[in-house]
Short mmCIF file of N, CA and C in Angstrom, two decimals:
data_model
loop_
_atom_site.label_atom_id
_atom_site.label_comp_id
_atom_site.label_asym_id
_atom_site.label_seq_id
_atom_site.Cartn_x
_atom_site.Cartn_y
_atom_site.Cartn_z
N TRP A 1 0.84 -1.17 0.00
CA TRP A 1 0.00 0.00 0.00
C TRP A 1 0.88 1.23 0.00
N THR A 2 0.53 2.20 -0.77
CA THR A 2 1.24 3.47 -0.76
C THR A 2 0.20 4.59 -0.77
N PRO A 3 0.12 5.42 0.24
CA PRO A 3 0.89 5.37 1.48
C PRO A 3 0.48 4.18 2.34
N ALA A 4 1.33 3.82 3.28
CA ALA A 4 1.10 2.63 4.10
C ALA A 4 -0.01 2.84 5.12
N SER A 5 -0.30 4.08 5.47
CA SER A 5 -1.34 4.31 6.46
C SER A 5 -2.39 5.26 5.91
N GLY A 6 -3.54 5.21 6.51
CA GLY A 6 -4.63 6.06 6.07
C GLY A 6 -5.88 5.75 6.85
N ILE A 7 -7.00 6.15 6.32
CA ILE A 7 -8.29 5.93 6.97
C ILE A 7 -9.15 5.08 6.04
N VAL A 8 -9.74 4.03 6.58
CA VAL A 8 -10.67 3.22 5.81
C VAL A 8 -12.00 3.22 6.54
N TYR A 9 -13.08 3.29 5.77
CA TYR A 9 -14.44 3.24 6.31
C TYR A 9 -15.06 1.93 5.86
N TRP A 10 -15.81 1.31 6.72
CA TRP A 10 -16.58 0.16 6.31
C TRP A 10 -17.85 0.10 7.12
N GLU A 11 -18.80 -0.66 6.63
CA GLU A 11 -20.09 -0.79 7.28
C GLU A 11 -20.28 -2.25 7.65
N GLU A 12 -20.64 -2.49 8.87
CA GLU A 12 -20.71 -3.86 9.37
C GLU A 12 -21.83 -3.97 10.39
N ASN A 13 -23.06 -3.77 9.97
CA ASN A 13 -24.23 -3.75 10.86
C ASN A 13 -24.13 -2.64 11.91
N ASN A 14 -23.27 -1.68 11.70
CA ASN A 14 -23.15 -0.50 12.54
C ASN A 14 -23.24 0.70 11.62
N PRO A 15 -23.63 1.86 12.13
CA PRO A 15 -23.73 3.03 11.25
C PRO A 15 -22.42 3.35 10.53
N ALA A 16 -21.30 3.25 11.24
CA ALA A 16 -20.02 3.55 10.59
C ALA A 16 -18.89 3.01 11.44
N ASN A 17 -17.89 2.51 10.78
CA ASN A 17 -16.67 2.03 11.42
C ASN A 17 -15.50 2.66 10.69
N PHE A 18 -14.46 2.97 11.43
CA PHE A 18 -13.28 3.57 10.83
C PHE A 18 -12.04 2.87 11.36
N HIS A 19 -11.04 2.78 10.52
CA HIS A 19 -9.71 2.34 10.94
C HIS A 19 -8.74 3.41 10.50
N VAL A 20 -7.90 3.84 11.41
CA VAL A 20 -6.87 4.81 11.09
C VAL A 20 -5.54 4.14 11.37
N GLY A 21 -4.68 4.06 10.36
CA GLY A 21 -3.37 3.46 10.58
C GLY A 21 -2.91 2.64 9.40
N ASP A 22 -2.18 1.57 9.68
CA ASP A 22 -1.55 0.72 8.68
C ASP A 22 -2.63 -0.05 7.91
N LEU A 23 -2.81 0.28 6.64
CA LEU A 23 -3.89 -0.31 5.85
C LEU A 23 -3.63 -1.78 5.52
N ALA A 24 -2.38 -2.15 5.20
CA ALA A 24 -2.07 -3.54 4.89
C ALA A 24 -2.30 -4.41 6.13
N PHE A 25 -1.92 -3.91 7.31
CA PHE A 25 -2.15 -4.64 8.55
C PHE A 25 -3.65 -4.82 8.78
N PHE A 26 -4.40 -3.76 8.57
CA PHE A 26 -5.85 -3.83 8.73
C PHE A 26 -6.44 -4.91 7.83
N LEU A 27 -6.07 -4.90 6.56
CA LEU A 27 -6.64 -5.84 5.61
C LEU A 27 -6.24 -7.28 5.94
N ALA A 28 -5.01 -7.46 6.41
CA ALA A 28 -4.54 -8.80 6.75
C ALA A 28 -5.17 -9.34 8.04
N ASN A 29 -5.59 -8.46 8.94
CA ASN A 29 -6.03 -8.89 10.26
C ASN A 29 -7.49 -8.62 10.58
N ALA A 30 -8.18 -7.84 9.78
CA ALA A 30 -9.57 -7.49 10.07
C ALA A 30 -10.49 -8.67 9.82
N ASP A 31 -11.59 -8.70 10.53
CA ASP A 31 -12.64 -9.66 10.25
C ASP A 31 -13.45 -9.10 9.09
N LEU A 32 -13.22 -9.66 7.92
CA LEU A 32 -13.84 -9.12 6.71
C LEU A 32 -15.23 -9.70 6.44
N ASN A 33 -15.69 -10.61 7.30
CA ASN A 33 -17.03 -11.16 7.13
C ASN A 33 -18.07 -10.08 7.37
N ASN A 34 -19.08 -10.06 6.57
CA ASN A 34 -20.20 -9.13 6.68
C ASN A 34 -19.81 -7.67 6.48
N MET A 35 -18.65 -7.41 5.91
CA MET A 35 -18.25 -6.03 5.63
C MET A 35 -18.94 -5.62 4.34
N GLY A 36 -19.88 -4.71 4.42
CA GLY A 36 -20.65 -4.32 3.24
C GLY A 36 -19.91 -3.37 2.33
N VAL A 37 -19.27 -2.34 2.89
CA VAL A 37 -18.64 -1.29 2.08
C VAL A 37 -17.19 -1.13 2.52
N PHE A 38 -16.29 -1.14 1.55
CA PHE A 38 -14.88 -0.86 1.79
C PHE A 38 -14.54 0.40 1.00
N ASP A 39 -14.34 1.50 1.70
CA ASP A 39 -14.20 2.81 1.07
C ASP A 39 -12.86 3.45 1.42
N LEU A 40 -12.03 3.63 0.41
CA LEU A 40 -10.75 4.32 0.56
C LEU A 40 -10.72 5.51 -0.39
N SER A 41 -11.70 6.37 -0.28
CA SER A 41 -11.79 7.54 -1.15
C SER A 41 -10.96 8.68 -0.61
N ALA A 42 -10.30 9.38 -1.55
CA ALA A 42 -9.61 10.63 -1.24
C ALA A 42 -8.61 10.51 -0.10
N VAL A 43 -7.82 9.43 -0.13
CA VAL A 43 -6.77 9.26 0.89
C VAL A 43 -5.39 9.26 0.24
N THR A 44 -5.29 9.78 -0.98
CA THR A 44 -4.05 9.89 -1.77
C THR A 44 -3.32 8.57 -1.96
N LEU A 45 -4.07 7.47 -2.10
CA LEU A 45 -3.47 6.18 -2.39
C LEU A 45 -2.81 6.22 -3.76
N THR A 46 -1.60 5.68 -3.85
CA THR A 46 -0.95 5.52 -5.15
C THR A 46 -0.81 4.04 -5.52
N ALA A 47 -1.01 3.14 -4.56
CA ALA A 47 -0.96 1.70 -4.82
C ALA A 47 -1.79 0.99 -3.77
N VAL A 48 -2.39 -0.11 -4.17
CA VAL A 48 -3.23 -0.90 -3.27
C VAL A 48 -3.06 -2.38 -3.64
N THR A 49 -3.07 -3.26 -2.64
CA THR A 49 -3.01 -4.70 -2.87
C THR A 49 -4.05 -5.37 -1.99
N GLY A 50 -4.27 -6.66 -2.22
CA GLY A 50 -5.13 -7.44 -1.36
C GLY A 50 -6.61 -7.27 -1.56
N LEU A 51 -7.03 -6.59 -2.61
CA LEU A 51 -8.47 -6.42 -2.83
C LEU A 51 -9.15 -7.76 -3.07
N ASP A 52 -8.42 -8.73 -3.60
CA ASP A 52 -8.99 -10.05 -3.85
C ASP A 52 -9.39 -10.78 -2.57
N LEU A 53 -8.92 -10.28 -1.41
CA LEU A 53 -9.29 -10.87 -0.12
C LEU A 53 -10.67 -10.44 0.35
N LEU A 54 -11.24 -9.44 -0.29
CA LEU A 54 -12.51 -8.86 0.15
C LEU A 54 -13.71 -9.61 -0.42
N VAL A 55 -13.74 -10.91 -0.25
CA VAL A 55 -14.78 -11.74 -0.88
C VAL A 55 -16.17 -11.50 -0.32
N ASP A 56 -16.29 -10.99 0.90
CA ASP A 56 -17.60 -10.74 1.48
C ASP A 56 -18.06 -9.30 1.32
N VAL A 57 -17.24 -8.47 0.74
CA VAL A 57 -17.57 -7.06 0.56
C VAL A 57 -18.50 -6.90 -0.63
N GLU A 58 -19.50 -6.03 -0.50
CA GLU A 58 -20.45 -5.77 -1.58
C GLU A 58 -20.05 -4.57 -2.42
N VAL A 59 -19.33 -3.60 -1.82
CA VAL A 59 -18.97 -2.37 -2.51
C VAL A 59 -17.52 -2.03 -2.20
N ILE A 60 -16.74 -1.76 -3.25
CA ILE A 60 -15.37 -1.25 -3.09
C ILE A 60 -15.32 0.12 -3.76
N ILE A 61 -14.91 1.14 -2.99
CA ILE A 61 -14.83 2.51 -3.50
C ILE A 61 -13.39 3.00 -3.33
N LEU A 62 -12.76 3.37 -4.45
CA LEU A 62 -11.38 3.86 -4.45
C LEU A 62 -11.29 5.20 -5.17
N ASP A 63 -12.31 6.01 -5.09
CA ASP A 63 -12.39 7.26 -5.84
C ASP A 63 -11.42 8.32 -5.32
N ASN A 64 -11.07 9.23 -6.22
CA ASN A 64 -10.31 10.43 -5.87
C ASN A 64 -8.98 10.12 -5.18
N ASN A 65 -8.20 9.26 -5.80
CA ASN A 65 -6.87 8.93 -5.32
C ASN A 65 -5.88 9.15 -6.45
N LEU A 66 -4.72 8.52 -6.35
CA LEU A 66 -3.68 8.64 -7.38
C LEU A 66 -3.28 7.26 -7.90
N LEU A 67 -4.22 6.35 -7.92
CA LEU A 67 -3.94 4.97 -8.33
C LEU A 67 -3.65 4.89 -9.83
N ALA A 68 -2.63 4.10 -10.19
CA ALA A 68 -2.29 3.88 -11.60
C ALA A 68 -2.81 2.55 -12.11
N SER A 69 -3.05 1.61 -11.20
CA SER A 69 -3.56 0.30 -11.62
C SER A 69 -4.43 -0.26 -10.50
N ILE A 70 -5.32 -1.16 -10.91
CA ILE A 70 -6.20 -1.84 -9.96
C ILE A 70 -5.85 -3.32 -10.01
N PRO A 71 -5.40 -3.88 -8.87
CA PRO A 71 -5.05 -5.31 -8.85
C PRO A 71 -6.31 -6.16 -8.89
N ALA A 72 -6.12 -7.45 -8.78
CA ALA A 72 -7.25 -8.38 -8.87
C ALA A 72 -8.31 -8.08 -7.82
N LEU A 73 -9.55 -8.02 -8.29
CA LEU A 73 -10.70 -7.92 -7.41
C LEU A 73 -11.13 -9.35 -7.07
N PRO A 74 -11.93 -9.54 -6.01
CA PRO A 74 -12.31 -10.91 -5.64
C PRO A 74 -13.05 -11.61 -6.78
N ALA A 75 -12.53 -12.74 -7.20
CA ALA A 75 -13.12 -13.48 -8.33
C ALA A 75 -14.46 -14.10 -7.95
N THR A 76 -14.63 -14.40 -6.67
CA THR A 76 -15.89 -14.94 -6.17
C THR A 76 -16.34 -14.07 -5.01
N GLY A 77 -17.58 -14.16 -4.66
CA GLY A 77 -18.07 -13.42 -3.51
C GLY A 77 -19.28 -12.59 -3.83
N HIS A 78 -19.41 -11.46 -3.12
CA HIS A 78 -20.64 -10.67 -3.14
C HIS A 78 -20.46 -9.28 -3.74
N LEU A 79 -19.34 -9.00 -4.36
CA LEU A 79 -19.07 -7.65 -4.86
C LEU A 79 -20.04 -7.31 -5.98
N THR A 80 -20.86 -6.26 -5.77
CA THR A 80 -21.80 -5.83 -6.79
C THR A 80 -21.45 -4.45 -7.36
N ARG A 81 -20.68 -3.65 -6.60
CA ARG A 81 -20.32 -2.31 -7.07
C ARG A 81 -18.84 -2.07 -6.88
N PHE A 82 -18.19 -1.63 -7.96
CA PHE A 82 -16.78 -1.25 -7.90
C PHE A 82 -16.64 0.13 -8.53
N THR A 83 -16.00 1.04 -7.81
CA THR A 83 -15.80 2.38 -8.34
C THR A 83 -14.39 2.88 -8.02
N CYS A 84 -13.74 3.39 -9.05
CA CYS A 84 -12.39 3.96 -8.90
C CYS A 84 -12.28 5.22 -9.76
N THR A 85 -13.27 6.08 -9.69
CA THR A 85 -13.27 7.28 -10.51
C THR A 85 -12.22 8.28 -10.02
N THR A 86 -11.80 9.13 -10.95
CA THR A 86 -10.89 10.23 -10.67
C THR A 86 -9.60 9.74 -10.02
N ASN A 87 -8.88 8.94 -10.79
CA ASN A 87 -7.55 8.46 -10.44
C ASN A 87 -6.68 8.65 -11.68
N LYS A 88 -5.64 7.84 -11.79
CA LYS A 88 -4.78 7.83 -12.98
C LYS A 88 -4.65 6.39 -13.50
N VAL A 89 -5.72 5.64 -13.37
CA VAL A 89 -5.72 4.20 -13.66
C VAL A 89 -5.54 3.96 -15.16
N THR A 90 -4.56 3.10 -15.47
CA THR A 90 -4.31 2.68 -16.85
C THR A 90 -4.64 1.20 -17.07
N SER A 91 -4.80 0.44 -15.96
CA SER A 91 -5.12 -0.98 -16.11
C SER A 91 -5.92 -1.49 -14.92
N ILE A 92 -6.83 -2.40 -15.24
CA ILE A 92 -7.65 -3.09 -14.24
C ILE A 92 -7.54 -4.57 -14.56
N VAL A 93 -7.20 -5.38 -13.56
CA VAL A 93 -6.95 -6.80 -13.79
C VAL A 93 -8.21 -7.55 -14.18
N ASN A 94 -9.31 -7.37 -13.43
CA ASN A 94 -10.52 -8.16 -13.69
C ASN A 94 -11.76 -7.45 -13.17
N PHE A 95 -12.88 -7.86 -13.71
CA PHE A 95 -14.19 -7.48 -13.18
C PHE A 95 -14.89 -8.78 -12.79
N PRO A 96 -15.19 -8.97 -11.51
CA PRO A 96 -15.89 -10.19 -11.09
C PRO A 96 -17.27 -10.31 -11.73
N ALA A 97 -17.72 -11.53 -11.94
CA ALA A 97 -19.01 -11.78 -12.58
C ALA A 97 -20.17 -11.23 -11.77
N SER A 98 -19.98 -11.02 -10.46
CA SER A 98 -21.07 -10.56 -9.59
C SER A 98 -21.37 -9.07 -9.72
N LEU A 99 -20.52 -8.31 -10.40
CA LEU A 99 -20.70 -6.85 -10.49
C LEU A 99 -21.95 -6.48 -11.28
N THR A 100 -22.68 -5.48 -10.76
CA THR A 100 -23.80 -4.88 -11.48
C THR A 100 -23.54 -3.41 -11.76
N ASP A 101 -22.60 -2.80 -11.05
CA ASP A 101 -22.30 -1.37 -11.14
C ASP A 101 -20.79 -1.20 -11.20
N ILE A 102 -20.31 -0.65 -12.32
CA ILE A 102 -18.88 -0.38 -12.51
C ILE A 102 -18.72 1.09 -12.86
N GLU A 103 -17.88 1.79 -12.09
CA GLU A 103 -17.64 3.21 -12.33
C GLU A 103 -16.13 3.43 -12.40
N VAL A 104 -15.64 3.70 -13.61
CA VAL A 104 -14.20 3.87 -13.82
C VAL A 104 -13.89 5.17 -14.56
N GLY A 105 -14.80 6.13 -14.51
CA GLY A 105 -14.64 7.39 -15.23
C GLY A 105 -13.49 8.23 -14.70
N ASP A 106 -13.03 9.14 -15.55
CA ASP A 106 -11.98 10.10 -15.21
C ASP A 106 -10.68 9.40 -14.82
N ASN A 107 -10.20 8.55 -15.74
CA ASN A 107 -8.94 7.84 -15.60
C ASN A 107 -8.19 7.90 -16.92
N LEU A 108 -7.21 7.04 -17.10
CA LEU A 108 -6.40 7.00 -18.32
C LEU A 108 -6.53 5.66 -19.02
N LEU A 109 -7.69 5.04 -18.93
CA LEU A 109 -7.90 3.70 -19.48
C LEU A 109 -8.03 3.73 -21.01
N THR A 110 -7.41 2.74 -21.64
CA THR A 110 -7.59 2.51 -23.08
C THR A 110 -8.33 1.21 -23.34
N THR A 111 -8.35 0.32 -22.34
CA THR A 111 -9.10 -0.93 -22.40
C THR A 111 -9.59 -1.24 -20.99
N ILE A 112 -10.57 -2.13 -20.92
CA ILE A 112 -11.04 -2.64 -19.63
C ILE A 112 -11.31 -4.13 -19.79
N PRO A 113 -11.39 -4.87 -18.67
CA PRO A 113 -11.74 -6.29 -18.76
C PRO A 113 -13.15 -6.47 -19.32
N THR A 114 -13.47 -7.69 -19.66
CA THR A 114 -14.80 -8.02 -20.16
C THR A 114 -15.87 -7.59 -19.16
N ILE A 115 -16.93 -7.01 -19.70
CA ILE A 115 -18.04 -6.54 -18.86
C ILE A 115 -18.83 -7.76 -18.36
N PRO A 116 -18.99 -7.88 -17.04
CA PRO A 116 -19.76 -9.00 -16.49
C PRO A 116 -21.22 -8.98 -16.97
N PRO A 117 -21.88 -10.13 -16.97
CA PRO A 117 -23.21 -10.25 -17.58
C PRO A 117 -24.34 -9.52 -16.85
N LEU A 118 -24.15 -9.11 -15.60
CA LEU A 118 -25.23 -8.50 -14.84
C LEU A 118 -25.11 -6.98 -14.72
N VAL A 119 -24.14 -6.38 -15.39
CA VAL A 119 -23.90 -4.94 -15.26
C VAL A 119 -25.05 -4.15 -15.86
N THR A 120 -25.64 -3.25 -15.05
CA THR A 120 -26.69 -2.34 -15.53
C THR A 120 -26.30 -0.88 -15.32
N PHE A 121 -25.14 -0.62 -14.73
CA PHE A 121 -24.61 0.74 -14.66
C PHE A 121 -23.12 0.67 -14.98
N LEU A 122 -22.73 1.44 -16.01
CA LEU A 122 -21.33 1.44 -16.45
C LEU A 122 -20.89 2.87 -16.69
N GLY A 123 -20.03 3.37 -15.82
CA GLY A 123 -19.51 4.73 -15.94
C GLY A 123 -18.12 4.71 -16.55
N LEU A 124 -18.01 5.17 -17.80
CA LEU A 124 -16.74 5.14 -18.54
C LEU A 124 -16.21 6.52 -18.90
N SER A 125 -16.96 7.57 -18.63
CA SER A 125 -16.65 8.92 -19.10
C SER A 125 -15.21 9.34 -18.83
N VAL A 126 -14.70 10.19 -19.71
CA VAL A 126 -13.40 10.85 -19.58
C VAL A 126 -12.28 9.82 -19.36
N ASN A 127 -12.07 9.00 -20.37
CA ASN A 127 -10.96 8.06 -20.44
C ASN A 127 -10.33 8.18 -21.82
N LEU A 128 -9.44 7.28 -22.16
CA LEU A 128 -8.72 7.36 -23.44
C LEU A 128 -9.14 6.25 -24.41
N PHE A 129 -10.38 5.76 -24.28
CA PHE A 129 -10.87 4.69 -25.15
C PHE A 129 -10.99 5.18 -26.59
N SER A 130 -10.58 4.35 -27.55
CA SER A 130 -10.80 4.66 -28.96
C SER A 130 -12.27 4.44 -29.31
N ALA A 131 -12.69 4.94 -30.45
CA ALA A 131 -14.06 4.72 -30.91
C ALA A 131 -14.36 3.23 -31.05
N ALA A 132 -13.39 2.46 -31.53
CA ALA A 132 -13.57 1.01 -31.69
C ALA A 132 -13.72 0.33 -30.33
N THR A 133 -12.96 0.77 -29.34
CA THR A 133 -13.07 0.18 -28.00
C THR A 133 -14.42 0.50 -27.37
N VAL A 134 -14.89 1.73 -27.52
CA VAL A 134 -16.21 2.09 -27.01
C VAL A 134 -17.27 1.20 -27.65
N ASN A 135 -17.18 0.99 -28.94
CA ASN A 135 -18.14 0.13 -29.63
C ASN A 135 -18.07 -1.31 -29.14
N THR A 136 -16.86 -1.82 -28.89
CA THR A 136 -16.70 -3.18 -28.38
C THR A 136 -17.33 -3.32 -26.99
N ILE A 137 -17.11 -2.33 -26.14
CA ILE A 137 -17.69 -2.36 -24.80
C ILE A 137 -19.22 -2.33 -24.88
N LEU A 138 -19.77 -1.45 -25.71
CA LEU A 138 -21.23 -1.39 -25.87
C LEU A 138 -21.76 -2.69 -26.45
N GLY A 139 -20.98 -3.30 -27.34
CA GLY A 139 -21.36 -4.60 -27.91
C GLY A 139 -21.46 -5.67 -26.83
N GLN A 140 -20.59 -5.60 -25.83
CA GLN A 140 -20.68 -6.54 -24.72
C GLN A 140 -21.97 -6.35 -23.94
N LEU A 141 -22.35 -5.09 -23.74
CA LEU A 141 -23.63 -4.82 -23.05
C LEU A 141 -24.80 -5.35 -23.87
N VAL A 142 -24.76 -5.17 -25.18
CA VAL A 142 -25.81 -5.70 -26.05
C VAL A 142 -25.88 -7.22 -25.91
N THR A 143 -24.73 -7.87 -25.97
CA THR A 143 -24.66 -9.34 -25.85
C THR A 143 -25.20 -9.81 -24.50
N ASN A 144 -24.93 -9.04 -23.45
CA ASN A 144 -25.42 -9.43 -22.12
C ASN A 144 -26.94 -9.43 -22.05
N GLY A 145 -27.61 -8.65 -22.91
CA GLY A 145 -29.05 -8.73 -23.08
C GLY A 145 -29.92 -8.12 -21.99
N LEU A 146 -29.34 -7.29 -21.13
CA LEU A 146 -30.14 -6.71 -20.04
C LEU A 146 -30.88 -5.45 -20.50
N ASN A 147 -31.93 -5.10 -19.76
CA ASN A 147 -32.75 -3.93 -20.04
C ASN A 147 -32.57 -2.88 -18.95
N ASN A 148 -32.90 -1.63 -19.32
CA ASN A 148 -33.06 -0.53 -18.36
C ASN A 148 -31.80 -0.24 -17.54
N GLY A 149 -30.67 -0.17 -18.21
CA GLY A 149 -29.44 0.21 -17.54
C GLY A 149 -29.02 1.61 -17.92
N GLN A 150 -27.82 1.97 -17.51
CA GLN A 150 -27.27 3.27 -17.87
C GLN A 150 -25.78 3.11 -18.14
N VAL A 151 -25.32 3.78 -19.20
CA VAL A 151 -23.90 3.82 -19.50
C VAL A 151 -23.52 5.28 -19.73
N GLN A 152 -22.44 5.70 -19.09
CA GLN A 152 -21.96 7.08 -19.19
C GLN A 152 -20.74 7.12 -20.10
N LEU A 153 -20.83 7.92 -21.18
CA LEU A 153 -19.79 7.99 -22.20
C LEU A 153 -19.34 9.43 -22.46
N VAL A 154 -19.49 10.31 -21.50
CA VAL A 154 -19.15 11.72 -21.67
C VAL A 154 -17.67 11.84 -22.03
N GLY A 155 -17.40 12.60 -23.09
CA GLY A 155 -16.02 12.84 -23.50
C GLY A 155 -15.40 11.71 -24.31
N LEU A 156 -16.19 10.71 -24.68
CA LEU A 156 -15.68 9.57 -25.45
C LEU A 156 -16.19 9.62 -26.88
N ASP A 157 -15.43 9.03 -27.79
CA ASP A 157 -15.79 8.98 -29.20
C ASP A 157 -16.77 7.83 -29.43
N THR A 158 -18.03 8.17 -29.69
CA THR A 158 -19.06 7.16 -29.93
C THR A 158 -19.40 7.04 -31.42
N SER A 159 -18.55 7.57 -32.28
CA SER A 159 -18.86 7.62 -33.71
C SER A 159 -19.01 6.23 -34.34
N ALA A 160 -18.42 5.20 -33.76
CA ALA A 160 -18.53 3.85 -34.32
C ALA A 160 -19.61 3.03 -33.63
N SER A 161 -20.40 3.66 -32.77
CA SER A 161 -21.30 2.92 -31.88
C SER A 161 -22.79 3.11 -32.13
N ALA A 162 -23.17 3.71 -33.24
CA ALA A 162 -24.59 4.03 -33.48
C ALA A 162 -25.49 2.81 -33.37
N ALA A 163 -25.10 1.69 -33.95
CA ALA A 163 -25.96 0.51 -33.94
C ALA A 163 -26.13 -0.03 -32.52
N ASN A 164 -25.04 -0.14 -31.77
CA ASN A 164 -25.14 -0.65 -30.39
C ASN A 164 -25.91 0.31 -29.49
N ILE A 165 -25.72 1.61 -29.69
CA ILE A 165 -26.48 2.60 -28.91
C ILE A 165 -27.97 2.47 -29.21
N ALA A 166 -28.32 2.28 -30.48
CA ALA A 166 -29.74 2.13 -30.86
C ALA A 166 -30.35 0.89 -30.20
N ILE A 167 -29.61 -0.21 -30.18
CA ILE A 167 -30.11 -1.44 -29.56
C ILE A 167 -30.32 -1.22 -28.06
N LEU A 168 -29.33 -0.63 -27.40
CA LEU A 168 -29.44 -0.39 -25.96
C LEU A 168 -30.58 0.57 -25.66
N ASN A 169 -30.72 1.63 -26.45
CA ASN A 169 -31.85 2.55 -26.27
C ASN A 169 -33.18 1.81 -26.39
N GLY A 170 -33.27 0.92 -27.35
CA GLY A 170 -34.48 0.12 -27.54
C GLY A 170 -34.79 -0.79 -26.36
N ARG A 171 -33.78 -1.09 -25.58
CA ARG A 171 -33.96 -1.92 -24.39
C ARG A 171 -34.13 -1.09 -23.12
N GLY A 172 -34.30 0.22 -23.31
CA GLY A 172 -34.54 1.09 -22.16
C GLY A 172 -33.30 1.62 -21.48
N TRP A 173 -32.14 1.44 -22.10
CA TRP A 173 -30.92 1.95 -21.51
C TRP A 173 -30.82 3.46 -21.71
N ILE A 174 -30.27 4.13 -20.72
CA ILE A 174 -29.95 5.56 -20.82
C ILE A 174 -28.48 5.66 -21.20
N ILE A 175 -28.22 6.33 -22.31
CA ILE A 175 -26.85 6.53 -22.78
C ILE A 175 -26.51 8.00 -22.59
N VAL A 176 -25.56 8.29 -21.72
CA VAL A 176 -25.18 9.67 -21.42
C VAL A 176 -23.90 9.97 -22.19
N THR A 177 -24.01 10.93 -23.15
CA THR A 177 -22.83 11.31 -23.93
C THR A 177 -22.51 12.77 -23.73
#
């Protein structure tokens, strides 16, 4: 972890819990069962490890930091929402199949992992995706076949995506450009 210490918030059948101090020690020693939210927003993180240990966490929030990459997220478990907006992220290892909400806007991404089949909210705005990559990502949403979702594409080139946007619109998706 860089920095090695900071503040983490989590929810565990209590209104709020906080840990101040060594984050790697916390993650290695905390009782992670029933931890609903793991939030490390705006703590100037430049590196993070061990996210794959958070198998019982439903939400991971890493917004407003200085992260350049996102290591493996838990491949199994209960994670439904992952957000790492407003960082400097250039790579993300994986998106677990359990995700329904992915928010990766305002980063330096040129590609992302395959979109899981249950995603109904996808925030991609203000990244470095090519028009072809945007179309491929939207094509994955079309293939997933879900209705009534939202995808945010502000600041992205959607010129190659008219057909996929039309299909998603027909399924009740909101496309924000």
